[in-house]
Tab-separated table of C-alpha atoms in Angstrom:
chain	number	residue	atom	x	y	z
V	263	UNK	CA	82.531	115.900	102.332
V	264	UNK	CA	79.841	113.759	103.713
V	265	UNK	CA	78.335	110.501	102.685
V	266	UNK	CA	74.753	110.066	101.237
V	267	UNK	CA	73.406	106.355	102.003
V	268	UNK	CA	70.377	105.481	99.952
V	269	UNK	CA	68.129	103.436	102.211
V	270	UNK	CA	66.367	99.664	100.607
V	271	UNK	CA	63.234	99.497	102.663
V	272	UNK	CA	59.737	98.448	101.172
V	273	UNK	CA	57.948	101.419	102.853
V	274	UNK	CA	57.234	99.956	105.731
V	275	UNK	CA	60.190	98.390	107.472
V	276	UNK	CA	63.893	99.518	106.738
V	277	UNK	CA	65.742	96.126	104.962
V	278	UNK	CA	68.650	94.621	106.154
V	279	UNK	CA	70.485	95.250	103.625
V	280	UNK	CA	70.291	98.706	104.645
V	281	UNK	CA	71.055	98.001	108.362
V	282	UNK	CA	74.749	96.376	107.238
V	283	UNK	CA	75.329	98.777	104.441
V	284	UNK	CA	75.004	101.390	107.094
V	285	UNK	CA	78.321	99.330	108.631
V	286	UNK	CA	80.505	100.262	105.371
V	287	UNK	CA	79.104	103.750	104.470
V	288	UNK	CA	80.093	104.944	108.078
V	289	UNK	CA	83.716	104.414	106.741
V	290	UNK	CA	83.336	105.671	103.492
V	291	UNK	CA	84.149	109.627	105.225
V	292	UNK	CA	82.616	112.496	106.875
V	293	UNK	CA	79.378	112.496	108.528
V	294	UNK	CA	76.492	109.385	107.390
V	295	UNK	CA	73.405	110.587	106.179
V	296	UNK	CA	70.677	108.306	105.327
V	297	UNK	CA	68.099	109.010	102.467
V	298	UNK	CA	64.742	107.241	102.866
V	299	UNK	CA	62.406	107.697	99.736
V	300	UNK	CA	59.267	106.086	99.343
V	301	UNK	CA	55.356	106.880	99.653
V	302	UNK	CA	54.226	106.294	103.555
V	303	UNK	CA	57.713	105.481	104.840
V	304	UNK	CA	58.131	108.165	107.837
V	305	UNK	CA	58.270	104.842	110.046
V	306	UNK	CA	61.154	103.472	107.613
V	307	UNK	CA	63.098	106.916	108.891
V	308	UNK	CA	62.638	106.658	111.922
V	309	UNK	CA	64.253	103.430	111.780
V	310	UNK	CA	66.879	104.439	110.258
V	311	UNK	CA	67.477	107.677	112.347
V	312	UNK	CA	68.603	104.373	115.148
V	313	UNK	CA	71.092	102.893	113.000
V	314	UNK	CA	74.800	103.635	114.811
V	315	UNK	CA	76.869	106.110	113.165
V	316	UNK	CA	74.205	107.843	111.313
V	317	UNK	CA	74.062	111.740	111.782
V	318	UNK	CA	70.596	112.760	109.826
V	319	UNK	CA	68.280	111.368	107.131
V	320	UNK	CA	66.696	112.741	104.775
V	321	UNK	CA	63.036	111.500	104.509
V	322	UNK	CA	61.120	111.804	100.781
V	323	UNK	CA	57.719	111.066	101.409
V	324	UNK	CA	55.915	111.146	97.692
V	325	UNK	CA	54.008	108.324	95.411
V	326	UNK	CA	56.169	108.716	92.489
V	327	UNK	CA	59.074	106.958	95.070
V	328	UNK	CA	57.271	104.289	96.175
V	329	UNK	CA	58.542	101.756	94.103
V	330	UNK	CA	62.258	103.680	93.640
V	331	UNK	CA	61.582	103.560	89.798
V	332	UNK	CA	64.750	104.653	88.226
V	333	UNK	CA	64.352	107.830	86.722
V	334	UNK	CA	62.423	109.758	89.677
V	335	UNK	CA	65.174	108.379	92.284
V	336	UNK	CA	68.044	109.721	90.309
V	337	UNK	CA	66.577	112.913	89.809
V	338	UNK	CA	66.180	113.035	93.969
V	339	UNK	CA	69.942	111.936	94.192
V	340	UNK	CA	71.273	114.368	91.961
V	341	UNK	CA	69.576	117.387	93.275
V	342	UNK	CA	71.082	116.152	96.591
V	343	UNK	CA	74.681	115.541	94.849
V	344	UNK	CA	76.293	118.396	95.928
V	345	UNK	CA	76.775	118.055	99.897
V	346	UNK	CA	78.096	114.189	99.187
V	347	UNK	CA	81.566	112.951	98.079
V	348	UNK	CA	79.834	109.199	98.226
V	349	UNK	CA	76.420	108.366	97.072
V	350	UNK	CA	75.838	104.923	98.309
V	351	UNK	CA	73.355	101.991	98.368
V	352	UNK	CA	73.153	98.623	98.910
V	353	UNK	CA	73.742	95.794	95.763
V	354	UNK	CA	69.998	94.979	95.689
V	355	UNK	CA	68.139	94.976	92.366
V	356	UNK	CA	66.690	98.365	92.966
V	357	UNK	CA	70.600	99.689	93.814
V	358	UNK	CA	71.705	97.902	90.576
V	359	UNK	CA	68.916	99.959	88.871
V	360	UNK	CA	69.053	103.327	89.830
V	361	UNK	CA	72.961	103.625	90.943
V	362	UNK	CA	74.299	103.373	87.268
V	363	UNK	CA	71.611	106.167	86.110
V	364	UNK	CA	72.660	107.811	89.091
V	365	UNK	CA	76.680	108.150	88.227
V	366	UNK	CA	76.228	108.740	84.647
V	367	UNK	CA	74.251	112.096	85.334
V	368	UNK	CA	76.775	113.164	87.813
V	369	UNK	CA	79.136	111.937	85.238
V	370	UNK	CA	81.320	109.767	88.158
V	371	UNK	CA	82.967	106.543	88.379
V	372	UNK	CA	80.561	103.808	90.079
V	373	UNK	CA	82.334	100.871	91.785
V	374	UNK	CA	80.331	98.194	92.428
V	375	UNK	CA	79.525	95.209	94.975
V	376	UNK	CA	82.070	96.773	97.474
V	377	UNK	CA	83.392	94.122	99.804
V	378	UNK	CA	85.393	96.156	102.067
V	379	UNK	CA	86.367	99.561	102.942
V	380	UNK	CA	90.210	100.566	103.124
V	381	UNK	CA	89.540	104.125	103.141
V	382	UNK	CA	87.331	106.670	101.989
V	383	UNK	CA	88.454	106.481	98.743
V	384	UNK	CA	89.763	102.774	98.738
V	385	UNK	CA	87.813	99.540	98.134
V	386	UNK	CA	87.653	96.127	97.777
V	387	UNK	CA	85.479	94.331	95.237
V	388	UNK	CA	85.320	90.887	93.689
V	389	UNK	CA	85.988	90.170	90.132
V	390	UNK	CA	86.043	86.778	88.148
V	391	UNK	CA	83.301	85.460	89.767
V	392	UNK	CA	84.612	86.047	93.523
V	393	UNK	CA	87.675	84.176	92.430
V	394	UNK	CA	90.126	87.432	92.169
V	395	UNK	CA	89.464	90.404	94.884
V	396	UNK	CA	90.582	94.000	93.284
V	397	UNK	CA	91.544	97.046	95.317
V	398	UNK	CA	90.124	99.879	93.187
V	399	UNK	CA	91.154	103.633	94.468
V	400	UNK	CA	88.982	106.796	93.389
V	401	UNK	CA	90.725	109.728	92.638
V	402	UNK	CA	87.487	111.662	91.399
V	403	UNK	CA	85.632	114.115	93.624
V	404	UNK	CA	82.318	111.844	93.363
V	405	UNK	CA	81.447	108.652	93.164
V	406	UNK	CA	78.633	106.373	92.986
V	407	UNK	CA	79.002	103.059	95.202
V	408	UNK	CA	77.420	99.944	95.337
V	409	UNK	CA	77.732	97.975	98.891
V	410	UNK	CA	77.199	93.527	98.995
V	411	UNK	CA	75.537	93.741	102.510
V	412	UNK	CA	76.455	90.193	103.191
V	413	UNK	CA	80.088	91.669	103.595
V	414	UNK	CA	79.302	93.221	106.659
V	415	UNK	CA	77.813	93.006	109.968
V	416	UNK	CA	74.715	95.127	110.753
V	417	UNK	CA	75.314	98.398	112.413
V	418	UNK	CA	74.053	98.693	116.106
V	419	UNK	CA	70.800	100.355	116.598
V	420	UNK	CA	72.095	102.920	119.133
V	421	UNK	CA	71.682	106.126	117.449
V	422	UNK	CA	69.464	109.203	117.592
V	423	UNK	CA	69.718	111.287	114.169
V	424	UNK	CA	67.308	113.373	113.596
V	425	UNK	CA	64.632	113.273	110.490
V	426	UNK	CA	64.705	116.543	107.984
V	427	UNK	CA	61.273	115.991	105.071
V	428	UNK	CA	62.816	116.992	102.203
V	429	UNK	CA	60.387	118.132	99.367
V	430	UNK	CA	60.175	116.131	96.214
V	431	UNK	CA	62.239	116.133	93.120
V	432	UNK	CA	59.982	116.666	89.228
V	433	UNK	CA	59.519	113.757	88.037
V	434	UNK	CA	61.052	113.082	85.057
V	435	UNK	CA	57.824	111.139	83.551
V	436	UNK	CA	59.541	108.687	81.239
V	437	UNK	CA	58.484	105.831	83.216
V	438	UNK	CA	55.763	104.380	85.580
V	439	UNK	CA	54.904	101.332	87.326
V	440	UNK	CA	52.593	98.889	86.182
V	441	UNK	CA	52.400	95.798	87.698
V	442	UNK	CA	54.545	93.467	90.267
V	443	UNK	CA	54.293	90.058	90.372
V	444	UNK	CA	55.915	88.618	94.272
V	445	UNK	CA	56.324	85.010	95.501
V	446	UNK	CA	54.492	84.830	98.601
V	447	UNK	CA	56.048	82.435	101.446
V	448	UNK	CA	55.837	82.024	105.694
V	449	UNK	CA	59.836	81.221	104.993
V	450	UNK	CA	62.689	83.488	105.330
V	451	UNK	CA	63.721	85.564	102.392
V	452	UNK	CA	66.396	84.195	101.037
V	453	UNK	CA	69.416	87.195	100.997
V	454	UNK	CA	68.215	87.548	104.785
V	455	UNK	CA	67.800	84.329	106.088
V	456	UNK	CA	70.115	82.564	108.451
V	457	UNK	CA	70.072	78.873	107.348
V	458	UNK	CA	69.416	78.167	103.519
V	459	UNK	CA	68.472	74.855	101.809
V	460	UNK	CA	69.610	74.988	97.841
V	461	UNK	CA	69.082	72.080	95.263
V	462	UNK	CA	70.354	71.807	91.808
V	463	UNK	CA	70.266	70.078	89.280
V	464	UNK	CA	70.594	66.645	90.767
V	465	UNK	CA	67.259	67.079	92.162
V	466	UNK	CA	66.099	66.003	88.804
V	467	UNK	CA	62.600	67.572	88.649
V	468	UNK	CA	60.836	70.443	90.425
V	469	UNK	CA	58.418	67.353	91.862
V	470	UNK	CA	61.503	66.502	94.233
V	471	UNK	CA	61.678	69.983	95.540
V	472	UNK	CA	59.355	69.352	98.437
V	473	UNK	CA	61.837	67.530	99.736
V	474	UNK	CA	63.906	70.296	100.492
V	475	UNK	CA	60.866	72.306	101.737
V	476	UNK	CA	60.257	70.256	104.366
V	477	UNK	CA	64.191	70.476	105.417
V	478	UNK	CA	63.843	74.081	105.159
V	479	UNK	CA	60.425	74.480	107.337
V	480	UNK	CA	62.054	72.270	110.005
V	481	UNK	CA	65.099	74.377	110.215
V	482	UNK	CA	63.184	77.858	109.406
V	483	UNK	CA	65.397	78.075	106.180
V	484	UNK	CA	64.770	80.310	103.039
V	485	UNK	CA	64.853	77.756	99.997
V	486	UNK	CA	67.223	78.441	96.948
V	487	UNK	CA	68.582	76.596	94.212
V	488	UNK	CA	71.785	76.646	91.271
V	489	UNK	CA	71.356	78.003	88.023
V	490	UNK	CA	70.957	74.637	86.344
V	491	UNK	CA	67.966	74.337	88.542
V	492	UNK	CA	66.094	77.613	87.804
V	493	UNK	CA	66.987	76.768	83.766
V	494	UNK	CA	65.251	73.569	83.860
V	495	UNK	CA	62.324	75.041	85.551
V	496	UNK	CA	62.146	73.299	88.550
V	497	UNK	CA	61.835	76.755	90.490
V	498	UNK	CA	61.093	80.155	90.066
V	499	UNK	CA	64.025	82.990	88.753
V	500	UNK	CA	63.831	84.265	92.393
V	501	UNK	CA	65.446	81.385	94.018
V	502	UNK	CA	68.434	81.507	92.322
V	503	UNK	CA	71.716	81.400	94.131
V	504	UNK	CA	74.964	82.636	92.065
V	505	UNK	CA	76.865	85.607	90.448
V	506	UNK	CA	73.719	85.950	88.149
V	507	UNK	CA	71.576	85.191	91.166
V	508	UNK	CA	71.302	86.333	94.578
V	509	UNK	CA	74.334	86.221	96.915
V	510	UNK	CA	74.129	84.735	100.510
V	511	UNK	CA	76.104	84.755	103.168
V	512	UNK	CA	74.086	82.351	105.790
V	513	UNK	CA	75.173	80.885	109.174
V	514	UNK	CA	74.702	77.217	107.378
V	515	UNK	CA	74.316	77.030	103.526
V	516	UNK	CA	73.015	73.238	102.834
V	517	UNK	CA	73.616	72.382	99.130
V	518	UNK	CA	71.868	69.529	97.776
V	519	UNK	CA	72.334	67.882	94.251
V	520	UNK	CA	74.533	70.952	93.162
V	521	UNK	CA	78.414	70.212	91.628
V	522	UNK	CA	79.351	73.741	92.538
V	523	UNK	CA	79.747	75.268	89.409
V	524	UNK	CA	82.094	78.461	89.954
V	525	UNK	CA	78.730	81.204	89.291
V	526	UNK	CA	77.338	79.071	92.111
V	527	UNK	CA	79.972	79.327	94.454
V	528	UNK	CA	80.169	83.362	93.772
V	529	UNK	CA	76.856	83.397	95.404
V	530	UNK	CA	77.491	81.427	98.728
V	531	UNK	CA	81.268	80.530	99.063
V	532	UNK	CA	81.155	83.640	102.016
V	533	UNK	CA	79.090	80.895	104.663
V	534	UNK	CA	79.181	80.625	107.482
V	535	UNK	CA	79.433	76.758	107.721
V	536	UNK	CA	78.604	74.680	104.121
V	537	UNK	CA	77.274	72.002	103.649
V	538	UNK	CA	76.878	69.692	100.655
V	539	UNK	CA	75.551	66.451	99.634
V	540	UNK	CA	76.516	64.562	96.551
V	541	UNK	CA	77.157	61.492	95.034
V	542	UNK	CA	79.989	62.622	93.068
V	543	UNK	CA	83.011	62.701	95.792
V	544	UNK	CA	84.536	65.043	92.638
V	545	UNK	CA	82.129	67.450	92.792
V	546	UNK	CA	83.515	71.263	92.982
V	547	UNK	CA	81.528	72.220	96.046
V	548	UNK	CA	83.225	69.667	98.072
V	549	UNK	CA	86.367	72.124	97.887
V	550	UNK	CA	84.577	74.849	99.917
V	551	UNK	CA	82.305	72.637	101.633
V	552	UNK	CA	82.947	72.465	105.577
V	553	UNK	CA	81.089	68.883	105.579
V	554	UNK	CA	80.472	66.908	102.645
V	555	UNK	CA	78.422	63.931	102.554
V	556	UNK	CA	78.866	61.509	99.187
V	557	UNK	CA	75.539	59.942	99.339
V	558	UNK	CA	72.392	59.802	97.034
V	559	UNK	CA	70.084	62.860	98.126
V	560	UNK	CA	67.461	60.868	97.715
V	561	UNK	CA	68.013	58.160	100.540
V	562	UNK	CA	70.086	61.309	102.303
V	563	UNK	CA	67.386	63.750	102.436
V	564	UNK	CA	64.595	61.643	103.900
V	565	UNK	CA	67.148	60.588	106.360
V	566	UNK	CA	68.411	64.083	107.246
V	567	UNK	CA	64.421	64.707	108.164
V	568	UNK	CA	63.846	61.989	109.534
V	569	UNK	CA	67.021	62.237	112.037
V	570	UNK	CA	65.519	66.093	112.216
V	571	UNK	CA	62.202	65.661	113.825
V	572	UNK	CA	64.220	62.859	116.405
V	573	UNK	CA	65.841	65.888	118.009
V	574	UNK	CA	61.810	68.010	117.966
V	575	UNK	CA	62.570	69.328	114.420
C-alpha cells in the first residue's frame, strides 16, 4: 500500500514544509504520491512532481480548496483513502486542521508531530513538551500522520513524477472562508528561516522590540518571541516560539531576555547553534544554550549591533 502526502503550498509556490516532509513520507512504505489541492496551483505540482522519491501527484485544481478549509479537504482525502495505507501532511496549522477530521471519517488512529521514521508502521514523536520521545507502532490498516518538518532535511529536487488532474470532491458546504488577516514583512518567515532573533519577557515592553529588529535585518533573521512576550502584548500571536507556538529548528536561534521556560524550549531546543543572553546566570535556557552571555540586553544588544555593522552587517 502506497503513501498519500498532502502538499502545504499557498497556491503558488510549494512550502518547505512540504519539501522535508517529502524526506519522512518516502519511508513511511510503498510508492510517494503527492496531493496538491488548491485553486491556480498547477505550478505548485509541478514543483512537487521534482521532489526526490516522489512517484505521481495528484493535482486538485478547484476554488473551494484554495484555502484547504477543513471540511472540503477531508472529503478529497477520503474519496482518495482507499489506494493509501498513510495519509500524511506536514504539522502546519492547516495539517493540524484538517488531519484530525481526516482520521475520524476513516475512523483511524492519527499520530502526530512525527519526529522520525523507524518503519512504515513505527514512529517517533515527542511527548511532555519534547522532554520524553515515544515510539508509537500502528497495527491498523490506516492511519492518519502528522510530520514536524524541522525533523528532517529537505528531499532533493531530482525527480520527474508525473501530474494526474484529479476532478473535485462535493463540497460538503458547512463552512466557507471569510476573511484572513496576514502580517506582512521583507523578513524571513519564521518556521523557514535560517537565523532567528526571539525576545521575551525581559524585553520589558513591545517599545524595546526594535531592538531586536534591527539584529534580525542585519543578519536576515525572522523575529520571534516566548510566550510571556506574546501575553503581555509586546508582539503579535504569530511570533510565538514554543509547544503552543511555532517550532524552529534554525542554523542559530538567538534568545534574548527569555529564562527558557520548558514550552519555550519545546519550540527551539532542536538548533542548530543557541544562543542566549541574560542577566540571570540561572536562567533555564543557559542549559541548552551553546553560548550564553550573562549580561543586561540592554547594554548587550546595542553592542551586538554595533560590533555587527564593524564586520559590513
Amino acid at each position: 500500500m502506497n503513501t498519500l502526502l498532502i502538499a502545504e503550498h499557498n497556491n503558488q509556490n510549494l512550502s518547505e514544509s512540504t519539501v522535508k516532509s517529502a524526506t519522512a513520507a518516502a519511508q513511511m512504505g510503498g510508492e510517494l504520491h503527492v496531493l496538491v489541492a488548491g485553486a491556480g496551483c498547477a505550478g505548485v505540482a509541478d514543483e512537487a512532481a521534482k521532489l526526490d522519491g516522489v512517484a505521481k501527484v495528484l493535482l486538485a485544481d478547484d476554488a473551494q480548496y484554495e484555502k484547504h478549509l477543513a471540511e472540503p479537504m477531508s472529503a478529497l482525502v477520503v474519496g482518495l483513502a482507499d489506494g493509501y495505507a498513510t495519509i500524511a501532511t506536514p504539522a502546519s496549522t492547516n495539517g493540524k486542521n484538517f488531519m484530525p477530521r481526516i482520521a475520524a471519517l476513516l475512523d483511524c488512529s492519527q499520530i502526530s508531530d512525527v519526529t522520525a521514521v523507524l518503519d512504515a508502521n513505527t514512529f517517533e514523536r515527542p511527548i511532555y513538551a519534547g522532554n520524553a520521545i515515544q515510539t508509537v507502532r500502528v497495527s491498523e490498516a490506516k492511519k492518519a500522520v502528522t510530520i514536524r518538518p524541522t525533523a528532517f532535511a529537505a528531499a532533493a529536487l531530482t525527480g520527474s513524477a508525473g501530474v494526474d488532474a484529479i476532478g473535485a470532491s462535493d463540497n460538503p458546504g458547512v463552512s466557507e472562508f471569510v476573511s484572513e488577516e496576514l502580517t506582512k514583512s521583507d523578513r524571513p518567515e519564521l518556521t523557514g528561516a535560517k537565523v532567528v532573533v526571539s525576545g521575551g519577557r525581559g524585553m520589558q515592553s513591545g517599545e524595546n522590540f526594535p531592538m531586536l529588529e534591527k539584529i534580525a535585518d542585519k543578519l536576515g533573521a525572522a523575529v520571534g518571541a516566548s510566550r510571556a512576550a506574546v501575553d503581555a502584548g509586546f508582539v503579535p500571536n504569530d511570533y510565538q516560539v514554543g509547544q503552543t507556538g511555532k517550532v524552529v529548528a534554525p542554523e542559530l536561534y538567538i534568545a534574548v531576555g527569555i529564562s527558557g521556560a520548558i514550552q519555550h524550549l519545546a519550540g527551539m531546543k532542536d538548533s542548530k547553534v543557541i544562543v542566549a543572553i541574560n542577566k540571570d546566570e540561572e536562567a533555564p535556557i543557559f542549559q541548552v544554550a551553546d553560548y550564553g552571555l550573562v549580561a543586561d540586553l540592554f547594554t548587550a544588544v546595542p553592542e551586538l549591533e554595533e560590533e555587527l555593522g564593524k564586520v559590513g552587517l
